Amino acid sequence: MSKMVKKKKTDKQSVNVDPWGKSLVQDYSRLIKEFGMQPFDIEIMPSPSIQMKRGIIFGGQDLSVIAEAMKKKKPFYCLTGIMPSSEKIHLGTAGVVDNVRYFQENGATTYVLIADVESQATRGVPIEEGKKRALEFHIPAYIALGLDPKKTKFYFQSENKKVSNLASVCSQKITENEFRSIYGSVHPAKVMSAFIQMGDILHPQLDEAMPGVIPVGIDQAPHIRMSRDIARRLRSEYGFFAPAASYNKYTSALDGNFKMSKNESVGKIEIPENDRVALEKKLKKALTGGRVTKEEQKEKGGEPEKCVAYEYCKNHFILDDKVLAEMYQDCLAGKNLCGECKEKFLIKYANKFYDDFDKKFAKAKKIVGKMKFLK
């Protein structure tokens, strides 16, 4: 949605969270403090996911409420969205879908909105084109990435009257100054989109008030903040719970300088990647934590924490902890040069990921035509 105001500088680098920007976050602990989150506590989550165990989810709000609902098998919901402004998604989106899958497997009633209205308002994509992209690619992609279509409620913003009606109610609960303080912009299209998002986030509670969790990247924090404020103001009338949130770390672009974005043609790894030769060429360009010379690499070892190739394997491609540990230790020990490491780990396991996705995507495409959408 719209741009969040920069925080004041406290040292050399300010914290800037922008849904349309491309800056990476250097210090997640500062974000937790400045945006009123809690550090992610893996101990409270039942059967934590790989993302949770590997520190990819770094913070949250009211996740203890969701954990309690999971443990006691009480009703709660999970909601995520599809922005059909592009014809593909990238690796960062796959990470969010994986987090949604975790909550779904632990009892969440799962909603996936197709943001065709927002895509038209903020990206200029006509409603019908957005629907076409969602039906032909985005929805089957989300299913291929692990969502159970039988347990997922899909809907288009343009067709869901409950969402648009609730958006109107929400618009009466925030002042212009409050909106500016959250988003920093009052462009008409973005104002409209923001309130539709509020309708999206809160509408599952119209039939029955219950806790909900919204898995997002930190760039979506403005939406979470406003939805929580509005939910509290509507509690006496609707009984709404303030939505909880979990926050994923950004996925780096190939050069390691920016976050991966579907709006940037350079530096992203897309899903799908139909040309595997081109994919391998891109992966070979990924930033590494290697030393300046071969001799220094052998003597001092590499720095995997600075390596985008390792990040992709850790966050997306390598599910086996033993294999990931081998990659990490081989780097530290200088056992492999960076090119060798990319061949042995990054390219090998990326191809496995895409082989698996392609098979599941082909099956998922056959399901979409039979699906019913919420209205």
Tab-separated table of C-alpha atoms in Angstrom:
chain	number	residue	atom	x	y	z
A	1	MET	CA	0.000	0.000	0.000
A	2	SER	CA	1.233	3.524	0.665
A	3	LYS	CA	4.509	4.864	1.876
A	4	MET	CA	5.419	4.838	5.536
A	5	VAL	CA	7.106	7.860	7.067
A	6	LYS	CA	10.822	7.632	7.664
A	7	LYS	CA	11.864	7.245	11.259
A	8	LYS	CA	14.260	9.783	12.719
A	9	LYS	CA	17.916	9.016	12.315
A	10	THR	CA	19.495	7.606	15.439
A	11	ASP	CA	22.844	6.807	13.852
A	12	LYS	CA	24.315	6.625	10.363
A	13	GLN	CA	21.365	4.755	8.874
A	14	SER	CA	17.694	5.549	9.293
A	15	VAL	CA	15.031	2.888	9.325
A	16	ASN	CA	12.905	3.351	6.222
A	17	VAL	CA	9.978	1.005	5.650
A	18	ASP	CA	8.349	1.533	2.279
A	19	PRO	CA	5.953	-0.867	0.499
A	20	TRP	CA	7.124	0.475	-2.877
A	21	GLY	CA	10.770	0.978	-2.001
A	22	LYS	CA	13.650	-1.403	-2.494
A	23	SER	CA	15.927	-0.727	0.482
A	24	LEU	CA	17.090	-3.661	2.569
A	25	VAL	CA	16.916	-3.673	6.357
A	26	GLN	CA	20.295	-3.809	8.067
A	27	ASP	CA	19.157	-4.067	11.693
A	28	TYR	CA	15.938	-5.947	12.414
A	29	SER	CA	16.310	-5.487	16.169
A	30	ARG	CA	15.899	-1.735	15.666
A	31	LEU	CA	12.739	-2.302	13.660
A	32	ILE	CA	11.284	-4.378	16.468
A	33	LYS	CA	11.842	-1.515	18.906
A	34	GLU	CA	10.785	1.327	16.634
A	35	PHE	CA	7.608	-0.281	15.301
A	36	GLY	CA	6.275	-1.729	18.534
A	37	MET	CA	6.740	-5.412	17.721
A	38	GLN	CA	7.789	-8.315	19.869
A	39	PRO	CA	10.816	-10.429	18.931
A	40	PHE	CA	9.662	-13.741	17.501
A	41	ASP	CA	9.515	-16.373	20.262
A	42	ILE	CA	9.799	-19.832	18.757
A	43	GLU	CA	9.116	-21.474	22.119
A	44	ILE	CA	5.424	-20.525	22.084
A	45	MET	CA	4.655	-21.862	18.602
A	46	PRO	CA	3.397	-25.448	18.190
A	47	SER	CA	5.507	-27.499	15.746
A	48	PRO	CA	7.453	-24.478	14.452
A	49	SER	CA	8.161	-24.314	10.733
A	50	ILE	CA	11.567	-24.297	9.058
A	51	GLN	CA	11.228	-20.530	8.540
A	52	MET	CA	10.708	-20.091	12.254
A	53	LYS	CA	13.584	-22.375	13.214
A	54	ARG	CA	15.975	-20.610	10.851
A	55	GLY	CA	15.156	-17.093	12.050
A	56	ILE	CA	13.505	-15.948	8.827
A	57	ILE	CA	10.501	-14.808	10.841
A	58	PHE	CA	12.014	-12.189	13.125
A	59	GLY	CA	9.108	-10.478	14.864
A	60	GLY	CA	5.400	-10.276	15.409
A	61	GLN	CA	2.468	-8.740	17.211
A	62	ASP	CA	0.123	-10.726	19.464
A	63	LEU	CA	1.421	-14.079	18.196
A	64	SER	CA	0.919	-15.453	21.709
A	65	VAL	CA	-2.839	-15.091	21.106
A	66	ILE	CA	-2.558	-17.134	17.906
A	67	ALA	CA	-0.338	-19.738	19.570
A	68	GLU	CA	-2.921	-20.135	22.318
A	69	ALA	CA	-5.702	-20.597	19.753
A	70	MET	CA	-3.657	-23.266	17.976
A	71	LYS	CA	-2.886	-25.156	21.178
A	72	LYS	CA	-6.495	-25.080	22.396
A	73	LYS	CA	-7.916	-25.638	18.891
A	74	LYS	CA	-9.967	-22.449	19.070
A	75	PRO	CA	-11.082	-20.683	15.867
A	76	PHE	CA	-8.713	-18.201	14.252
A	77	TYR	CA	-8.018	-17.074	10.714
A	78	CYS	CA	-5.030	-16.312	8.529
A	79	LEU	CA	-5.157	-13.915	5.590
A	80	THR	CA	-2.775	-13.075	2.784
A	81	GLY	CA	-3.085	-11.410	-0.593
A	82	ILE	CA	-2.224	-11.682	-4.261
A	83	MET	CA	-1.235	-8.505	-6.111
A	84	PRO	CA	-1.779	-9.349	-9.806
A	85	SER	CA	0.219	-6.362	-11.028
A	86	SER	CA	2.796	-8.706	-12.565
A	87	GLU	CA	2.539	-12.051	-14.307
A	88	LYS	CA	4.914	-13.860	-11.952
A	89	ILE	CA	5.945	-13.800	-8.299
A	90	HIS	CA	9.421	-13.864	-6.764
A	91	LEU	CA	11.126	-15.814	-4.002
A	92	GLY	CA	10.135	-13.380	-1.262
A	93	THR	CA	6.454	-14.001	-1.963
A	94	ALA	CA	7.041	-17.744	-1.698
A	95	GLY	CA	8.346	-17.203	1.830
A	96	VAL	CA	5.127	-15.482	2.902
A	97	VAL	CA	3.003	-18.259	1.357
A	98	ASP	CA	5.033	-20.825	3.276
A	99	ASN	CA	4.230	-19.001	6.508
A	100	VAL	CA	0.520	-18.943	5.628
A	101	ARG	CA	0.704	-22.685	4.989
A	102	TYR	CA	2.069	-23.206	8.505
A	103	PHE	CA	-0.916	-21.463	10.090
A	104	GLN	CA	-3.327	-23.290	7.779
A	105	GLU	CA	-1.875	-26.649	8.785
A	106	ASN	CA	-2.329	-25.651	12.420
A	107	GLY	CA	-6.035	-24.914	12.145
A	108	ALA	CA	-6.425	-21.449	10.620
A	109	THR	CA	-9.389	-20.657	8.413
A	110	THR	CA	-7.398	-19.324	5.477
A	111	TYR	CA	-8.314	-16.406	3.220
A	112	VAL	CA	-6.473	-15.309	0.082
A	113	LEU	CA	-7.607	-12.027	-1.451
A	114	ILE	CA	-6.874	-11.100	-5.039
A	115	ALA	CA	-6.148	-7.370	-4.915
A	116	ASP	CA	-7.583	-6.543	-8.325
A	117	VAL	CA	-8.976	-3.204	-7.107
A	118	GLU	CA	-5.693	-2.164	-5.517
A	119	SER	CA	-3.744	-3.326	-8.560
A	120	GLN	CA	-5.880	-1.103	-10.779
A	121	ALA	CA	-5.711	1.890	-8.425
A	122	THR	CA	-1.987	1.823	-7.676
A	123	ARG	CA	-0.461	-0.042	-10.656
A	124	GLY	CA	-2.863	0.758	-13.487
A	125	VAL	CA	-3.746	-2.886	-14.190
A	126	PRO	CA	-7.368	-3.150	-15.418
A	127	ILE	CA	-9.679	-5.248	-13.227
A	128	GLU	CA	-10.268	-7.888	-15.912
A	129	GLU	CA	-6.547	-8.211	-16.625
A	130	GLY	CA	-5.845	-8.645	-12.914
A	131	LYS	CA	-8.469	-11.387	-12.699
A	132	LYS	CA	-7.027	-13.132	-15.750
A	133	ARG	CA	-3.508	-13.118	-14.296
A	134	ALA	CA	-4.753	-14.403	-10.951
A	135	LEU	CA	-6.730	-17.267	-12.465
A	136	GLU	CA	-4.052	-18.317	-14.935
A	137	PHE	CA	-1.027	-17.979	-12.685
A	138	HIS	CA	-1.201	-16.550	-9.174
A	139	ILE	CA	-3.872	-18.787	-7.667
A	140	PRO	CA	-2.399	-22.060	-9.001
A	141	ALA	CA	1.052	-20.817	-7.930
A	142	TYR	CA	-0.105	-20.326	-4.338
A	143	ILE	CA	-1.607	-23.820	-4.387
A	144	ALA	CA	1.616	-25.258	-5.836
A	145	LEU	CA	3.558	-23.570	-3.026
A	146	GLY	CA	1.573	-25.497	-0.445
A	147	LEU	CA	-1.860	-24.004	0.241
A	148	ASP	CA	-4.690	-26.527	0.412
A	149	PRO	CA	-7.384	-25.355	-2.050
A	150	LYS	CA	-10.064	-27.206	-0.079
A	151	LYS	CA	-9.180	-25.227	3.047
A	152	THR	CA	-8.550	-21.844	1.406
A	153	LYS	CA	-11.178	-19.184	0.718
A	154	PHE	CA	-10.182	-17.159	-2.340
A	155	TYR	CA	-11.939	-13.953	-3.360
A	156	PHE	CA	-11.549	-10.899	-5.588
A	157	GLN	CA	-11.684	-7.478	-3.940
A	158	SER	CA	-13.944	-6.235	-6.723
A	159	GLU	CA	-16.546	-8.942	-6.014
A	160	ASN	CA	-16.619	-9.087	-2.215
A	161	LYS	CA	-19.301	-6.695	-0.951
A	162	LYS	CA	-18.513	-7.400	2.699
A	163	VAL	CA	-15.010	-6.060	2.141
A	164	SER	CA	-16.104	-2.878	0.352
A	165	ASN	CA	-18.839	-2.168	2.909
A	166	LEU	CA	-16.458	-2.663	5.827
A	167	ALA	CA	-13.849	-0.485	4.098
A	168	SER	CA	-16.390	2.345	4.162
A	169	VAL	CA	-16.935	1.841	7.893
A	170	CYS	CA	-13.182	1.778	8.535
A	171	SER	CA	-12.662	5.047	6.654
A	172	GLN	CA	-14.712	6.831	9.322
A	173	LYS	CA	-12.433	5.684	12.150
A	174	ILE	CA	-9.159	7.367	11.145
A	175	THR	CA	-8.407	11.069	10.782
A	176	GLU	CA	-6.392	12.532	7.923
A	177	ASN	CA	-3.523	13.368	10.282
A	178	GLU	CA	-3.481	9.816	11.634
A	179	PHE	CA	-3.434	8.454	8.091
A	180	ARG	CA	-0.530	10.736	7.184
A	181	SER	CA	1.410	9.670	10.272
A	182	ILE	CA	1.095	6.022	9.244
A	183	TYR	CA	1.514	6.237	5.460
A	184	GLY	CA	3.063	9.617	4.766
A	185	SER	CA	0.908	10.060	1.665
A	186	VAL	CA	-2.728	10.905	0.971
A	187	HIS	CA	-2.776	10.212	-2.763
A	188	PRO	CA	-6.456	9.422	-3.479
A	189	ALA	CA	-5.812	6.022	-5.073
A	190	LYS	CA	-3.619	4.938	-2.190
A	191	VAL	CA	-6.106	6.173	0.400
A	192	MET	CA	-8.833	4.117	-1.246
A	193	SER	CA	-6.569	1.071	-1.466
A	194	ALA	CA	-5.573	1.360	2.177
A	195	PHE	CA	-9.157	1.245	3.389
A	196	ILE	CA	-9.995	-1.683	1.126
A	197	GLN	CA	-7.054	-3.445	2.769
A	198	MET	CA	-8.626	-2.720	6.145
A	199	GLY	CA	-11.821	-4.355	4.903
A	200	ASP	CA	-9.789	-7.344	3.725
A	201	ILE	CA	-7.961	-7.795	7.011
A	202	LEU	CA	-10.990	-7.447	9.289
A	203	HIS	CA	-13.908	-8.870	7.287
A	204	PRO	CA	-13.356	-12.515	8.371
A	205	GLN	CA	-14.537	-11.389	11.816
A	206	LEU	CA	-17.920	-10.126	10.610
A	207	ASP	CA	-19.595	-13.527	10.999
A	208	GLU	CA	-17.687	-14.434	14.162
A	209	ALA	CA	-15.193	-12.267	16.037
A	210	MET	CA	-11.970	-14.233	16.417
A	211	PRO	CA	-8.201	-13.743	16.450
A	212	GLY	CA	-6.501	-13.480	13.081
A	213	VAL	CA	-2.906	-13.468	11.887
A	214	ILE	CA	-1.508	-11.661	8.850
A	215	PRO	CA	1.916	-12.976	7.704
A	216	VAL	CA	3.760	-10.151	5.927
A	217	GLY	CA	7.087	-8.614	5.113
A	218	ILE	CA	8.043	-5.615	7.217
A	219	ASP	CA	7.130	-3.279	4.333
A	220	GLN	CA	3.473	-4.061	5.068
A	221	ALA	CA	3.707	-2.826	8.673
A	222	PRO	CA	1.652	0.327	7.882
A	223	HIS	CA	-1.387	-1.815	7.039
A	224	ILE	CA	-1.028	-3.852	10.213
A	225	ARG	CA	-0.729	-0.739	12.354
A	226	MET	CA	-3.856	0.895	10.931
A	227	SER	CA	-5.910	-2.311	11.004
A	228	ARG	CA	-5.049	-2.828	14.675
A	229	ASP	CA	-6.007	0.764	15.504
A	230	ILE	CA	-9.314	0.471	13.651
A	231	ALA	CA	-10.137	-2.938	15.151
A	232	ARG	CA	-9.810	-1.482	18.649
A	233	ARG	CA	-12.097	1.422	17.732
A	234	LEU	CA	-14.698	-0.972	16.310
A	235	ARG	CA	-14.490	-3.456	19.167
A	236	SER	CA	-17.526	-2.141	21.060
A	237	GLU	CA	-19.666	-2.290	17.915
A	238	TYR	CA	-18.334	-5.420	16.191
A	239	GLY	CA	-16.333	-7.249	18.875
A	240	PHE	CA	-13.252	-7.268	16.636
A	241	PHE	CA	-9.912	-8.649	17.819
A	242	ALA	CA	-6.865	-6.612	16.790
A	243	PRO	CA	-5.165	-8.723	14.093
A	244	ALA	CA	-1.864	-10.363	14.963
A	245	ALA	CA	1.048	-10.333	12.530
A	246	SER	CA	4.215	-12.252	11.787
A	247	TYR	CA	7.053	-10.528	9.937
A	248	ASN	CA	9.413	-12.192	7.459
A	249	LYS	CA	12.870	-10.865	6.690
A	250	TYR	CA	13.319	-9.437	3.217
A	251	THR	CA	14.724	-11.585	0.435
A	252	SER	CA	17.783	-9.880	-1.046
A	253	ALA	CA	18.160	-9.114	-4.727
A	254	LEU	CA	20.977	-10.971	-6.477
A	255	ASP	CA	23.519	-8.212	-5.858
A	256	GLY	CA	22.670	-8.029	-2.151
A	257	ASN	CA	22.132	-4.265	-2.250
A	258	PHE	CA	18.334	-4.140	-2.358
A	259	LYS	CA	15.300	-6.211	-1.430
A	260	MET	CA	13.912	-8.414	-4.164
A	261	SER	CA	10.915	-6.795	-5.852
A	262	LYS	CA	8.539	-7.855	-8.624
A	263	ASN	CA	8.687	-4.269	-9.886
A	264	GLU	CA	12.431	-4.436	-10.551
A	265	SER	CA	13.481	-6.256	-13.719
A	266	VAL	CA	17.044	-6.783	-12.501
A	267	GLY	CA	18.108	-8.788	-9.475
A	268	LYS	CA	15.028	-10.931	-8.896
A	269	ILE	CA	14.532	-14.682	-9.046
A	270	GLU	CA	11.041	-15.345	-10.317
A	271	ILE	CA	8.613	-18.195	-9.911
A	272	PRO	CA	8.436	-19.907	-12.320
A	273	GLU	CA	11.784	-19.719	-14.111
A	274	ASN	CA	11.057	-21.590	-17.332
A	275	ASP	CA	14.476	-21.053	-18.896
A	276	ARG	CA	16.777	-23.045	-16.619
A	277	VAL	CA	19.907	-22.006	-18.501
A	278	ALA	CA	19.022	-18.356	-17.894
A	279	LEU	CA	18.210	-19.167	-14.258
A	280	GLU	CA	21.624	-20.735	-13.713
A	281	LYS	CA	23.315	-17.721	-15.280
A	282	LYS	CA	21.441	-15.439	-12.878
A	283	LEU	CA	22.262	-17.580	-9.852
A	284	LYS	CA	25.947	-17.572	-10.764
A	285	LYS	CA	25.853	-13.767	-10.453
A	286	ALA	CA	24.536	-13.870	-6.872
A	287	LEU	CA	26.642	-11.971	-4.341
A	288	THR	CA	28.865	-14.230	-2.258
A	289	GLY	CA	30.729	-13.972	0.998
A	290	GLY	CA	33.971	-14.947	-0.683
A	291	ARG	CA	37.379	-13.396	-0.164
A	292	VAL	CA	39.331	-11.309	-2.659
A	293	THR	CA	41.689	-14.087	-3.761
A	294	LYS	CA	41.634	-17.878	-3.959
A	295	GLU	CA	44.490	-18.071	-1.474
A	296	GLU	CA	42.728	-15.845	1.068
A	297	GLN	CA	39.548	-17.900	0.664
A	298	LYS	CA	41.414	-21.117	1.440
A	299	GLU	CA	43.239	-19.539	4.381
A	300	LYS	CA	40.459	-17.532	6.075
A	301	GLY	CA	37.344	-19.200	4.713
A	302	GLY	CA	34.270	-17.446	3.391
A	303	GLU	CA	31.600	-15.380	5.147
A	304	PRO	CA	28.261	-17.160	4.604
A	305	GLU	CA	26.279	-14.543	6.535
A	306	LYS	CA	27.153	-12.039	3.788
A	307	CYS	CA	26.350	-14.469	0.977
A	308	VAL	CA	23.137	-14.137	-1.048
A	309	ALA	CA	23.648	-17.653	-2.440
A	310	TYR	CA	23.575	-19.016	1.117
A	311	GLU	CA	20.550	-16.839	1.956
A	312	TYR	CA	18.556	-18.294	-0.946
A	313	CYS	CA	19.447	-21.841	0.076
A	314	LYS	CA	18.626	-21.195	3.731
A	315	ASN	CA	15.370	-19.353	3.097
A	316	HIS	CA	14.016	-21.249	0.103
A	317	PHE	CA	15.886	-24.079	-1.559
A	318	ILE	CA	17.501	-26.407	1.003
A	319	LEU	CA	15.055	-27.969	3.451
A	320	ASP	CA	17.483	-30.515	4.913
A	321	ASP	CA	19.270	-28.963	7.905
A	322	LYS	CA	22.258	-31.292	7.495
A	323	VAL	CA	22.817	-30.235	3.896
A	324	LEU	CA	22.489	-26.556	4.835
A	325	ALA	CA	24.965	-27.032	7.693
A	326	GLU	CA	27.386	-28.667	5.260
A	327	MET	CA	27.153	-25.664	2.943
A	328	TYR	CA	27.730	-23.290	5.861
A	329	GLN	CA	30.686	-25.172	7.335
A	330	ASP	CA	32.345	-25.754	3.957
A	331	CYS	CA	32.204	-22.003	3.372
A	332	LEU	CA	33.678	-21.160	6.773
A	333	ALA	CA	36.465	-23.671	6.256
A	334	GLY	CA	37.311	-22.410	2.777
A	335	LYS	CA	36.704	-25.906	1.434
A	336	ASN	CA	34.961	-24.682	-1.714
A	337	LEU	CA	35.474	-21.614	-3.829
A	338	CYS	CA	32.305	-19.617	-4.428
A	339	GLY	CA	31.724	-20.898	-7.957
A	340	GLU	CA	32.066	-24.482	-6.761
A	341	CYS	CA	29.691	-23.823	-3.873
A	342	LYS	CA	27.056	-22.371	-6.181
A	343	GLU	CA	27.194	-25.441	-8.422
A	344	LYS	CA	27.150	-27.913	-5.524
A	345	PHE	CA	24.411	-26.276	-3.490
A	346	LEU	CA	22.629	-23.246	-4.956
A	347	ILE	CA	22.062	-24.379	-8.535
A	348	LYS	CA	21.462	-28.027	-7.643
A	349	TYR	CA	18.798	-27.313	-5.032
A	350	ALA	CA	17.235	-24.431	-6.951
A	351	ASN	CA	16.597	-26.827	-9.829
A	352	LYS	CA	15.013	-29.306	-7.412
A	353	PHE	CA	12.769	-26.545	-6.067
A	354	TYR	CA	11.620	-25.568	-9.557
A	355	ASP	CA	11.113	-29.191	-10.653
A	356	ASP	CA	8.801	-29.698	-7.678
A	357	PHE	CA	6.989	-26.412	-8.274
A	358	ASP	CA	6.423	-27.102	-11.977
A	359	LYS	CA	4.794	-30.478	-11.279
A	360	LYS	CA	2.495	-29.079	-8.593
A	361	PHE	CA	1.672	-25.997	-10.672
A	362	ALA	CA	0.514	-28.132	-13.609
A	363	LYS	CA	-1.847	-30.019	-11.293
A	364	ALA	CA	-3.082	-26.847	-9.589
A	365	LYS	CA	-4.043	-25.212	-12.907
A	366	LYS	CA	-6.581	-27.984	-13.457
A	367	ILE	CA	-8.256	-27.187	-10.126
A	368	VAL	CA	-8.823	-23.451	-10.549
A	369	GLY	CA	-11.696	-23.766	-13.013
A	370	LYS	CA	-13.658	-25.822	-10.494
A	371	MET	CA	-13.120	-23.477	-7.560
A	372	LYS	CA	-15.796	-21.301	-5.979
A	373	PHE	CA	-14.896	-17.778	-4.870
A	374	LEU	CA	-16.322	-15.782	-1.987
A	375	LYS	CA	-18.574	-12.913	-2.993
